[in-house]
Amino acid sequence: MLRAAVTWLACSAAYGYALGTAHSELYAARNLVKLPLLFAVTGVVCSLAYFVVARAVGAPLSFLAVQRATWRLFHDLAVLLASLAPVVLFLALVARHSDDGQLGQYDLFLALNMLAVAVAGTLALARQSRGLFEEHRLEPPRARLLVGTWLLLTLMVGGQAAFWMRPFFGFPITRGYAAPPFFLKTEPDLRGASNFFEAVLQTIEHPALPEWLKRADD
Amino acid sequence: MNPSDPLPGPGVGPQFETFPRPTQATQPERPPPEPHADEDIARAAVDPVRLVDLVLAAPRRTGANVEQRRALGGIVAAFLLASVVFAIPYGCVLGWSAWWKVVVFYLGTTAICVPSLWVFSTYLGQKVNLAQILVLALSIPAVAAVFSFGFAPILGFMRWTMDDVSTRVSWHSLSNVLLGVAVAAGFAQLWRTSLSSKGMRESVLFPLVLMVWHAVFVFVLVRMGDVLDLGS
């Protein structure tokens, strides 16, 4: 248990560090704490809902068993992401040393990391659902429904937690400014979103960037 | 019973046999579940985990109780208890002075709509008594309340981390989505319970009544949300 906890902590911190390197050492160092905190907060906030959903789909799991299963999900996710940390670190360093000091490759880097989290999350999910129906003799469709619902809850809470805990890696133009707050909380982002759900809407609608940043991008 | 046969009089024939579907190719059926015993229900009233299980985890067993008309009073009481106790934390997250609102939102809507379900079902030949209808209908607020209980920490987190002045997606709108999901889970549980009862499963009209009743329920629920000011 202790070993698993240390592994989870080290792996999530390593991935966080690699992410932050795209901006600066300050961001990278902060991410050593922020990434594990992000995973932990998401798991704790969702824990009760995980249990209720498990009982609703008829999974014979106690509250502790549910927490163990979701903990393993986060553990696997952290390990998988850590394995990508060297790749992310390399890309981050290249981007940092070749950007224009304005918008840089922020959107591309964000998209690649979203993809990494999605792939790692899906794989961890598939492994957990297989484990669930083997260990607890849960029918495969129910196991998938259960873990899929857990994923949806995790995405919702984790997304908002990540938005609130920004910045994990900021725009290059903010480099060299006075250190930003540890968490930006509800402060609107450059496109005006003040929470995760608005940011998702903006990703779909893709509104224009502020004029000063657009000019820099051109 | 043939569809062209006249309706049986009160107390005649099996308890739910009315408007049966034509016989279909037989499939191997699961063994009939045991109904909840009185002692199990009494224990659930004092043990929250057992209460969650009674509400969520055994719709087929609850369906057996409905079918056999066993321990219905106890189940109604347990569902009422769950509807109240588990809905309060979510109400507290909405605001300390709003602790009662989610209870009224779920139970009030159900109370308003239960008479129509009972009368229409009976009128259309479904031989169900009020206790059976109450167990089925109360599965909606009970399940919704348990889901709300699970969602309460999530809403609390959203409220804490989201700006109140946000115009596009506020924590209030997320709360409405979560309440809607909870009610949808209640609907699903009602169907799981009623379809596990042989008489209702074989009835053609009862599912139709239920579907129309759901539309009425949703309409009343939305209006109830407006009255209770849950959307803002």
Short mmCIF file of C-alpha atoms in Angstrom, two decimals:
data_model
loop_
_atom_site.label_atom_id
_atom_site.label_comp_id
_atom_site.label_asym_id
_atom_site.label_seq_id
_atom_site.Cartn_x
_atom_site.Cartn_y
_atom_site.Cartn_z
CA MET A 1 0.00 0.00 0.00
CA LEU A 2 2.76 2.42 0.98
CA ARG A 3 4.78 1.43 -2.02
CA ALA A 4 1.81 1.99 -4.31
CA ALA A 5 1.22 5.40 -2.74
CA VAL A 6 4.85 6.42 -3.21
CA THR A 7 4.77 5.19 -6.81
CA TRP A 8 1.60 7.16 -7.50
CA LEU A 9 3.04 10.29 -5.90
CA ALA A 10 6.35 10.04 -7.75
CA CYS A 11 4.74 9.26 -11.10
CA SER A 12 2.18 12.05 -10.99
CA ALA A 13 4.83 14.50 -9.78
CA ALA A 14 7.17 13.47 -12.61
CA TYR A 15 4.49 14.05 -15.24
CA GLY A 16 3.63 17.39 -13.62
CA TYR A 17 7.25 18.46 -13.68
CA ALA A 18 7.54 17.63 -17.37
CA LEU A 19 4.40 19.64 -18.12
CA GLY A 20 5.57 22.71 -16.27
CA THR A 21 8.93 22.69 -18.01
CA ALA A 22 7.19 24.06 -21.11
CA HIS A 23 6.94 27.37 -19.27
CA SER A 24 9.62 27.71 -16.62
CA GLU A 25 11.37 26.02 -13.71
CA LEU A 26 8.97 27.75 -11.36
CA TYR A 27 5.95 26.13 -13.01
CA ALA A 28 7.73 22.77 -13.17
CA ALA A 29 8.57 22.88 -9.47
CA ARG A 30 5.02 23.88 -8.53
CA ASN A 31 3.63 21.02 -10.59
CA LEU A 32 5.51 18.54 -8.40
CA VAL A 33 2.82 19.30 -5.83
CA LYS A 34 -0.05 20.34 -8.05
CA LEU A 35 -0.45 17.18 -10.15
CA PRO A 36 -0.63 14.78 -7.17
CA LEU A 37 -2.97 17.25 -5.48
CA LEU A 38 -5.17 17.34 -8.57
CA PHE A 39 -5.51 13.55 -8.64
CA ALA A 40 -6.09 13.33 -4.89
CA VAL A 41 -8.74 16.06 -4.82
CA THR A 42 -10.57 14.48 -7.75
CA GLY A 43 -10.57 11.05 -6.09
CA VAL A 44 -11.77 12.37 -2.73
CA VAL A 45 -14.53 14.58 -4.15
CA CYS A 46 -15.88 11.75 -6.30
CA SER A 47 -15.54 8.95 -3.73
CA LEU A 48 -19.12 9.02 -2.47
CA ALA A 49 -20.57 9.23 -5.98
CA TYR A 50 -18.36 6.30 -7.06
CA PHE A 51 -19.90 4.20 -4.29
CA VAL A 52 -23.49 5.21 -5.05
CA VAL A 53 -23.04 4.44 -8.75
CA ALA A 54 -21.46 1.08 -7.93
CA ARG A 55 -24.45 0.09 -5.78
CA ALA A 56 -26.86 1.37 -8.43
CA VAL A 57 -25.44 -0.90 -11.13
CA GLY A 58 -25.60 -3.81 -8.70
CA ALA A 59 -21.87 -4.20 -8.10
CA PRO A 60 -21.36 -6.09 -4.84
CA LEU A 61 -18.65 -3.69 -3.69
CA SER A 62 -18.25 -2.20 -0.23
CA PHE A 63 -17.32 1.47 0.18
CA LEU A 64 -13.70 0.48 0.82
CA ALA A 65 -13.59 -1.84 -2.19
CA VAL A 66 -14.86 1.00 -4.39
CA GLN A 67 -12.19 3.34 -3.05
CA ARG A 68 -9.55 0.69 -3.66
CA ALA A 69 -10.71 0.16 -7.25
CA THR A 70 -10.73 3.88 -8.06
CA TRP A 71 -7.41 4.35 -6.29
CA ARG A 72 -5.94 1.69 -8.59
CA LEU A 73 -7.40 3.59 -11.55
CA PHE A 74 -5.55 6.77 -10.52
CA HIS A 75 -2.41 4.77 -9.76
CA ASP A 76 -2.42 3.21 -13.23
CA LEU A 77 -3.13 6.58 -14.81
CA ALA A 78 -0.17 8.15 -13.00
CA VAL A 79 2.18 5.31 -14.00
CA LEU A 80 1.12 5.50 -17.64
CA LEU A 81 1.49 9.27 -17.71
CA ALA A 82 4.89 9.05 -16.03
CA SER A 83 6.03 6.75 -18.81
CA LEU A 84 5.20 9.59 -21.20
CA ALA A 85 7.00 12.16 -19.04
CA PRO A 86 10.30 11.91 -21.01
CA VAL A 87 8.41 12.55 -24.25
CA VAL A 88 6.51 15.46 -22.72
CA LEU A 89 9.71 16.84 -21.19
CA PHE A 90 11.48 16.71 -24.55
CA LEU A 91 8.59 18.39 -26.36
CA ALA A 92 8.30 20.97 -23.60
CA LEU A 93 11.98 21.86 -23.75
CA VAL A 94 11.93 22.11 -27.54
CA ALA A 95 8.80 24.26 -27.46
CA ARG A 96 10.23 26.49 -24.74
CA HIS A 97 13.49 27.11 -26.54
CA SER A 98 11.94 27.69 -29.94
CA ASP A 99 8.77 29.63 -29.18
CA ASP A 100 8.16 33.25 -30.07
CA GLY A 101 7.72 34.34 -26.48
CA GLN A 102 4.06 35.11 -27.14
CA LEU A 103 1.53 32.31 -27.78
CA GLY A 104 4.15 29.80 -28.93
CA GLN A 105 2.88 26.26 -29.43
CA TYR A 106 0.54 26.45 -26.44
CA ASP A 107 -2.52 25.05 -28.19
CA LEU A 108 -0.58 22.16 -29.76
CA PHE A 109 1.10 21.29 -26.46
CA LEU A 110 -2.25 21.42 -24.67
CA ALA A 111 -3.87 19.19 -27.29
CA LEU A 112 -1.04 16.62 -27.12
CA ASN A 113 -1.28 16.43 -23.36
CA MET A 114 -5.05 16.11 -23.45
CA LEU A 115 -4.56 13.24 -25.87
CA ALA A 116 -1.98 11.63 -23.57
CA VAL A 117 -4.33 11.86 -20.57
CA ALA A 118 -7.22 10.50 -22.64
CA VAL A 119 -5.24 7.51 -23.94
CA ALA A 120 -3.74 6.72 -20.52
CA GLY A 121 -7.14 7.13 -18.86
CA THR A 122 -8.84 4.82 -21.34
CA LEU A 123 -6.19 2.13 -20.92
CA ALA A 124 -6.35 2.35 -17.12
CA LEU A 125 -10.11 2.17 -17.38
CA ALA A 126 -10.06 -0.92 -19.60
CA ARG A 127 -7.70 -2.69 -17.21
CA GLN A 128 -9.79 -1.75 -14.18
CA SER A 129 -13.05 -2.91 -15.72
CA ARG A 130 -11.46 -6.26 -16.60
CA GLY A 131 -10.16 -6.53 -13.04
CA LEU A 132 -13.59 -5.70 -11.67
CA PHE A 133 -15.43 -8.40 -13.51
CA GLU A 134 -12.74 -10.95 -12.75
CA GLU A 135 -12.37 -10.14 -9.04
CA HIS A 136 -15.99 -9.44 -8.21
CA ARG A 137 -17.64 -11.57 -10.89
CA LEU A 138 -19.34 -8.51 -12.28
CA GLU A 139 -20.93 -9.00 -15.69
CA PRO A 140 -18.83 -7.27 -18.40
CA PRO A 141 -21.57 -4.84 -19.54
CA ARG A 142 -22.15 -3.75 -15.94
CA ALA A 143 -18.44 -3.42 -15.28
CA ARG A 144 -18.08 -1.22 -18.36
CA LEU A 145 -21.10 0.89 -17.41
CA LEU A 146 -19.73 1.29 -13.91
CA VAL A 147 -16.21 2.26 -14.89
CA GLY A 148 -17.48 4.45 -17.74
CA THR A 149 -19.66 6.37 -15.30
CA TRP A 150 -16.74 6.69 -12.93
CA LEU A 151 -14.70 8.11 -15.79
CA LEU A 152 -17.40 10.64 -16.62
CA LEU A 153 -17.58 11.81 -13.01
CA THR A 154 -13.79 11.96 -12.85
CA LEU A 155 -13.61 13.99 -16.04
CA MET A 156 -16.18 16.47 -14.76
CA VAL A 157 -14.57 16.98 -11.35
CA GLY A 158 -10.98 16.58 -12.53
CA GLY A 159 -11.52 19.08 -15.34
CA GLN A 160 -12.89 21.71 -12.98
CA ALA A 161 -10.16 20.98 -10.41
CA ALA A 162 -7.51 21.37 -13.11
CA PHE A 163 -9.03 24.66 -14.25
CA TRP A 164 -9.10 25.97 -10.69
CA MET A 165 -5.51 24.86 -10.04
CA ARG A 166 -4.13 26.56 -13.15
CA PRO A 167 -1.52 27.34 -14.36
CA PHE A 168 0.15 23.99 -15.04
CA PHE A 169 1.90 25.49 -18.06
CA GLY A 170 1.07 29.01 -19.13
CA PHE A 171 1.40 31.06 -22.28
CA PRO A 172 5.05 31.84 -23.09
CA ILE A 173 4.21 35.56 -22.96
CA THR A 174 3.70 35.31 -19.20
CA ARG A 175 7.29 34.06 -18.76
CA GLY A 176 9.49 36.46 -16.82
CA TYR A 177 6.56 38.31 -15.27
CA ALA A 178 6.13 38.35 -11.52
CA ALA A 179 5.26 34.86 -10.27
CA PRO A 180 1.52 34.24 -10.73
CA PRO A 181 -0.55 32.98 -7.83
CA PHE A 182 -0.16 29.28 -7.06
CA PHE A 183 -3.76 28.74 -8.23
CA LEU A 184 -5.53 31.09 -10.61
CA LYS A 185 -8.88 29.83 -9.27
CA THR A 186 -11.82 31.53 -11.07
CA GLU A 187 -9.79 34.19 -12.83
CA PRO A 188 -10.93 34.18 -16.48
CA ASP A 189 -8.52 32.69 -19.00
CA LEU A 190 -7.39 34.58 -22.10
CA ARG A 191 -10.58 33.74 -23.94
CA GLY A 192 -12.77 34.69 -20.98
CA ALA A 193 -13.72 31.28 -19.54
CA SER A 194 -13.98 31.28 -15.76
CA ASN A 195 -14.55 27.56 -15.29
CA PHE A 196 -13.81 24.24 -16.99
CA PHE A 197 -17.21 23.90 -18.60
CA GLU A 198 -16.99 27.32 -20.23
CA ALA A 199 -13.52 26.38 -21.44
CA VAL A 200 -14.97 23.24 -23.06
CA LEU A 201 -17.63 25.36 -24.77
CA GLN A 202 -14.90 27.67 -26.02
CA THR A 203 -12.96 24.74 -27.40
CA ILE A 204 -16.03 23.88 -29.46
CA GLU A 205 -16.88 27.44 -30.48
CA HIS A 206 -13.27 28.60 -30.76
CA PRO A 207 -13.80 32.33 -30.11
CA ALA A 208 -11.15 34.83 -31.19
CA LEU A 209 -8.14 35.47 -29.00
CA PRO A 210 -7.66 38.93 -27.50
CA GLU A 211 -6.35 41.42 -30.04
CA TRP A 212 -2.95 41.87 -28.39
CA LEU A 213 -2.31 38.13 -28.37
CA LYS A 214 -3.69 37.66 -31.87
CA ARG A 215 -1.31 40.24 -33.24
CA ALA A 216 1.53 38.52 -31.50
CA ASP A 217 0.40 35.21 -32.99
CA ASP A 218 0.28 36.67 -36.51
CA MET B 1 -55.67 -15.17 -20.55
CA ASN B 2 -56.55 -14.13 -24.08
CA PRO B 3 -56.47 -10.44 -25.06
CA SER B 4 -60.06 -10.73 -26.26
CA ASP B 5 -61.26 -12.09 -22.92
CA PRO B 6 -63.24 -9.74 -20.70
CA LEU B 7 -61.40 -8.11 -17.81
CA PRO B 8 -61.49 -10.20 -14.64
CA GLY B 9 -63.40 -8.81 -11.73
CA PRO B 10 -61.73 -7.66 -8.54
CA GLY B 11 -59.93 -10.44 -6.71
CA VAL B 12 -60.12 -12.80 -9.65
CA GLY B 13 -57.03 -14.41 -11.15
CA PRO B 14 -53.38 -13.58 -10.58
CA GLN B 15 -52.74 -10.20 -9.05
CA PHE B 16 -51.34 -8.39 -12.08
CA GLU B 17 -52.77 -10.40 -14.91
CA THR B 18 -54.41 -8.01 -17.32
CA PHE B 19 -53.95 -7.17 -21.00
CA PRO B 20 -51.25 -9.82 -21.43
CA ARG B 21 -48.92 -9.77 -24.41
CA PRO B 22 -49.17 -12.66 -26.87
CA THR B 23 -47.05 -15.59 -25.79
CA GLN B 24 -43.51 -15.28 -27.09
CA ALA B 25 -40.78 -17.82 -27.62
CA THR B 26 -39.73 -18.97 -24.18
CA GLN B 27 -36.32 -18.00 -22.88
CA PRO B 28 -34.60 -19.49 -19.88
CA GLU B 29 -35.60 -17.26 -16.98
CA ARG B 30 -33.57 -16.41 -13.94
CA PRO B 31 -34.88 -17.92 -10.70
CA PRO B 32 -37.43 -15.65 -9.06
CA PRO B 33 -35.81 -13.41 -6.46
CA GLU B 34 -36.64 -13.58 -2.79
CA PRO B 35 -38.69 -10.64 -1.55
CA HIS B 36 -37.22 -8.47 1.19
CA ALA B 37 -38.07 -9.80 4.62
CA ASP B 38 -39.54 -7.56 7.32
CA GLU B 39 -36.37 -7.93 9.41
CA ASP B 40 -34.15 -6.78 6.50
CA ILE B 41 -36.28 -3.69 6.02
CA ALA B 42 -36.27 -2.93 9.75
CA ARG B 43 -32.48 -3.22 9.81
CA ALA B 44 -32.21 -0.91 6.80
CA ALA B 45 -34.07 1.78 8.72
CA VAL B 46 -31.21 2.06 11.22
CA ASP B 47 -28.25 1.25 8.99
CA PRO B 48 -27.53 3.78 6.18
CA VAL B 49 -25.53 1.31 4.07
CA ARG B 50 -28.35 -1.25 4.21
CA LEU B 51 -30.80 1.53 3.37
CA VAL B 52 -28.74 2.42 0.30
CA ASP B 53 -28.76 -1.24 -0.69
CA LEU B 54 -32.51 -1.55 -0.17
CA VAL B 55 -33.10 1.49 -2.37
CA LEU B 56 -30.52 0.84 -5.07
CA ALA B 57 -29.15 -2.64 -5.18
CA ALA B 58 -32.10 -5.02 -5.28
CA PRO B 59 -34.85 -3.83 -7.61
CA ARG B 60 -35.78 -7.42 -8.50
CA ARG B 61 -36.32 -8.26 -4.84
CA THR B 62 -38.39 -5.12 -4.39
CA GLY B 63 -40.32 -6.18 -7.47
CA ALA B 64 -41.00 -9.52 -5.77
CA ASN B 65 -42.36 -7.67 -2.74
CA VAL B 66 -44.64 -5.68 -5.02
CA GLU B 67 -45.75 -8.82 -6.83
CA GLN B 68 -46.45 -10.77 -3.66
CA ARG B 69 -47.71 -7.74 -1.72
CA ARG B 70 -45.30 -8.47 1.11
CA ALA B 71 -43.85 -5.96 3.57
CA LEU B 72 -45.00 -3.07 1.42
CA GLY B 73 -45.62 -0.75 4.36
CA GLY B 74 -42.06 -1.23 5.57
CA ILE B 75 -40.63 -0.55 2.13
CA VAL B 76 -42.74 2.58 1.74
CA ALA B 77 -41.48 3.81 5.11
CA ALA B 78 -37.88 2.99 4.23
CA PHE B 79 -38.15 4.73 0.85
CA LEU B 80 -39.69 7.78 2.52
CA LEU B 81 -36.87 7.82 5.06
CA ALA B 82 -34.25 7.57 2.30
CA SER B 83 -35.98 10.31 0.30
CA VAL B 84 -35.69 12.68 3.23
CA VAL B 85 -32.38 11.75 4.85
CA PHE B 86 -30.26 11.43 1.72
CA ALA B 87 -31.63 14.57 0.04
CA ILE B 88 -30.79 16.92 2.91
CA PRO B 89 -26.98 17.10 2.37
CA TYR B 90 -27.46 18.21 -1.24
CA GLY B 91 -29.92 20.87 -0.08
CA CYS B 92 -27.35 22.08 2.45
CA VAL B 93 -24.82 22.50 -0.35
CA LEU B 94 -27.34 24.67 -2.20
CA GLY B 95 -27.50 26.84 0.91
CA TRP B 96 -28.05 26.26 4.60
CA SER B 97 -31.51 27.79 4.43
CA ALA B 98 -32.34 25.57 1.44
CA TRP B 99 -31.73 22.26 3.25
CA TRP B 100 -35.36 21.24 2.75
CA LYS B 101 -35.69 22.16 -0.91
CA VAL B 102 -34.40 18.97 -2.53
CA VAL B 103 -36.59 16.88 -0.24
CA VAL B 104 -39.63 18.85 -1.36
CA PHE B 105 -38.42 18.84 -4.97
CA TYR B 106 -38.43 15.03 -5.13
CA LEU B 107 -41.09 14.07 -2.61
CA GLY B 108 -43.44 16.93 -3.42
CA THR B 109 -43.43 16.08 -7.11
CA THR B 110 -44.02 12.41 -6.34
CA ALA B 111 -46.85 13.21 -3.94
CA ILE B 112 -48.52 15.37 -6.57
CA CYS B 113 -48.20 12.71 -9.27
CA VAL B 114 -48.92 9.48 -7.36
CA PRO B 115 -52.72 9.79 -7.46
CA SER B 116 -52.71 9.97 -11.25
CA LEU B 117 -50.54 6.85 -11.55
CA TRP B 118 -52.77 4.90 -9.21
CA VAL B 119 -56.07 6.02 -10.71
CA PHE B 120 -55.02 5.60 -14.33
CA SER B 121 -53.46 2.19 -13.70
CA THR B 122 -56.55 0.97 -11.90
CA TYR B 123 -58.87 2.51 -14.46
CA LEU B 124 -57.04 0.71 -17.26
CA GLY B 125 -57.42 -2.64 -15.56
CA GLN B 126 -54.15 -3.02 -13.66
CA LYS B 127 -55.04 -4.56 -10.35
CA VAL B 128 -52.66 -2.70 -8.11
CA ASN B 129 -53.33 -1.36 -4.67
CA LEU B 130 -52.08 1.92 -3.28
CA ALA B 131 -49.21 0.31 -1.37
CA GLN B 132 -47.87 -1.28 -4.54
CA ILE B 133 -48.10 2.02 -6.42
CA LEU B 134 -46.43 3.84 -3.54
CA VAL B 135 -43.48 1.45 -3.55
CA LEU B 136 -43.03 1.91 -7.28
CA ALA B 137 -43.49 5.68 -7.26
CA LEU B 138 -41.34 6.26 -4.18
CA SER B 139 -38.46 4.46 -5.80
CA ILE B 140 -37.98 7.67 -7.84
CA PRO B 141 -37.43 10.10 -4.93
CA ALA B 142 -35.57 7.48 -2.90
CA VAL B 143 -33.09 6.67 -5.67
CA ALA B 144 -32.80 10.32 -6.67
CA ALA B 145 -32.07 11.24 -3.06
CA VAL B 146 -29.33 8.61 -2.75
CA PHE B 147 -27.74 9.82 -5.99
CA SER B 148 -27.98 13.40 -4.75
CA PHE B 149 -26.19 12.29 -1.59
CA GLY B 150 -23.37 10.94 -3.75
CA PHE B 151 -23.33 14.11 -5.84
CA ALA B 152 -23.34 16.49 -2.85
CA PRO B 153 -19.52 16.59 -2.46
CA ILE B 154 -19.18 17.15 -6.21
CA LEU B 155 -21.61 20.05 -6.17
CA GLY B 156 -19.90 21.42 -3.07
CA PHE B 157 -16.59 21.34 -4.89
CA MET B 158 -18.09 22.98 -7.98
CA ARG B 159 -19.68 25.70 -5.89
CA TRP B 160 -16.40 26.34 -4.11
CA THR B 161 -14.33 26.50 -7.29
CA MET B 162 -16.72 28.29 -9.64
CA ASP B 163 -17.42 31.97 -9.93
CA ASP B 164 -20.92 33.02 -8.88
CA VAL B 165 -21.04 35.67 -11.59
CA SER B 166 -20.24 33.22 -14.39
CA THR B 167 -22.83 33.83 -17.06
CA ARG B 168 -22.53 30.81 -19.35
CA VAL B 169 -22.05 27.76 -17.15
CA SER B 170 -22.65 28.33 -13.47
CA TRP B 171 -22.66 25.86 -10.62
CA HIS B 172 -26.43 26.27 -10.56
CA SER B 173 -26.70 24.87 -14.08
CA LEU B 174 -24.43 21.97 -13.10
CA SER B 175 -26.64 21.39 -10.09
CA ASN B 176 -29.66 21.16 -12.38
CA VAL B 177 -27.86 18.58 -14.51
CA LEU B 178 -26.95 16.52 -11.45
CA LEU B 179 -30.53 16.67 -10.13
CA GLY B 180 -31.76 15.59 -13.57
CA VAL B 181 -29.35 12.65 -13.64
CA ALA B 182 -30.54 11.64 -10.17
CA VAL B 183 -34.18 11.67 -11.27
CA ALA B 184 -33.32 9.72 -14.44
CA ALA B 185 -31.71 7.07 -12.23
CA GLY B 186 -34.96 6.99 -10.24
CA PHE B 187 -36.95 6.41 -13.43
CA ALA B 188 -34.60 3.59 -14.42
CA GLN B 189 -35.03 1.98 -11.01
CA LEU B 190 -38.81 2.21 -11.25
CA TRP B 191 -38.66 0.35 -14.56
CA ARG B 192 -36.26 -2.26 -13.20
CA THR B 193 -38.59 -2.82 -10.25
CA SER B 194 -41.82 -2.94 -12.21
CA LEU B 195 -40.40 -5.13 -14.99
CA SER B 196 -39.24 -7.67 -12.45
CA SER B 197 -42.86 -8.17 -11.48
CA LYS B 198 -44.31 -10.79 -13.78
CA GLY B 199 -47.79 -9.30 -13.86
CA MET B 200 -46.52 -5.88 -14.86
CA ARG B 201 -43.98 -7.28 -17.30
CA GLU B 202 -46.72 -9.10 -19.16
CA SER B 203 -49.08 -6.18 -19.18
CA VAL B 204 -49.24 -4.10 -22.34
CA LEU B 205 -50.96 -1.06 -20.88
CA PHE B 206 -49.03 -0.53 -17.67
CA PRO B 207 -45.77 0.41 -19.46
CA LEU B 208 -47.75 2.85 -21.57
CA VAL B 209 -49.31 4.38 -18.47
CA LEU B 210 -45.85 4.63 -16.92
CA MET B 211 -44.39 6.35 -19.96
CA VAL B 212 -47.13 8.97 -20.10
CA TRP B 213 -46.90 9.37 -16.34
CA HIS B 214 -43.17 10.04 -16.63
CA ALA B 215 -43.93 12.94 -18.97
CA VAL B 216 -46.37 14.37 -16.43
CA PHE B 217 -43.82 13.80 -13.67
CA VAL B 218 -41.07 15.63 -15.54
CA PHE B 219 -43.38 18.55 -16.28
CA VAL B 220 -44.38 18.87 -12.62
CA LEU B 221 -40.74 18.40 -11.56
CA VAL B 222 -39.58 21.30 -13.73
CA ARG B 223 -42.33 23.53 -12.41
CA MET B 224 -41.49 22.47 -8.87
CA GLY B 225 -37.87 23.43 -9.52
CA ASP B 226 -39.04 26.87 -10.63
CA VAL B 227 -41.25 27.29 -7.57
CA LEU B 228 -38.40 26.28 -5.26
CA ASP B 229 -36.00 28.53 -7.15
CA LEU B 230 -33.55 25.69 -7.67
CA GLY B 231 -32.36 26.97 -11.02
CA SER B 232 -30.74 30.18 -9.85
#
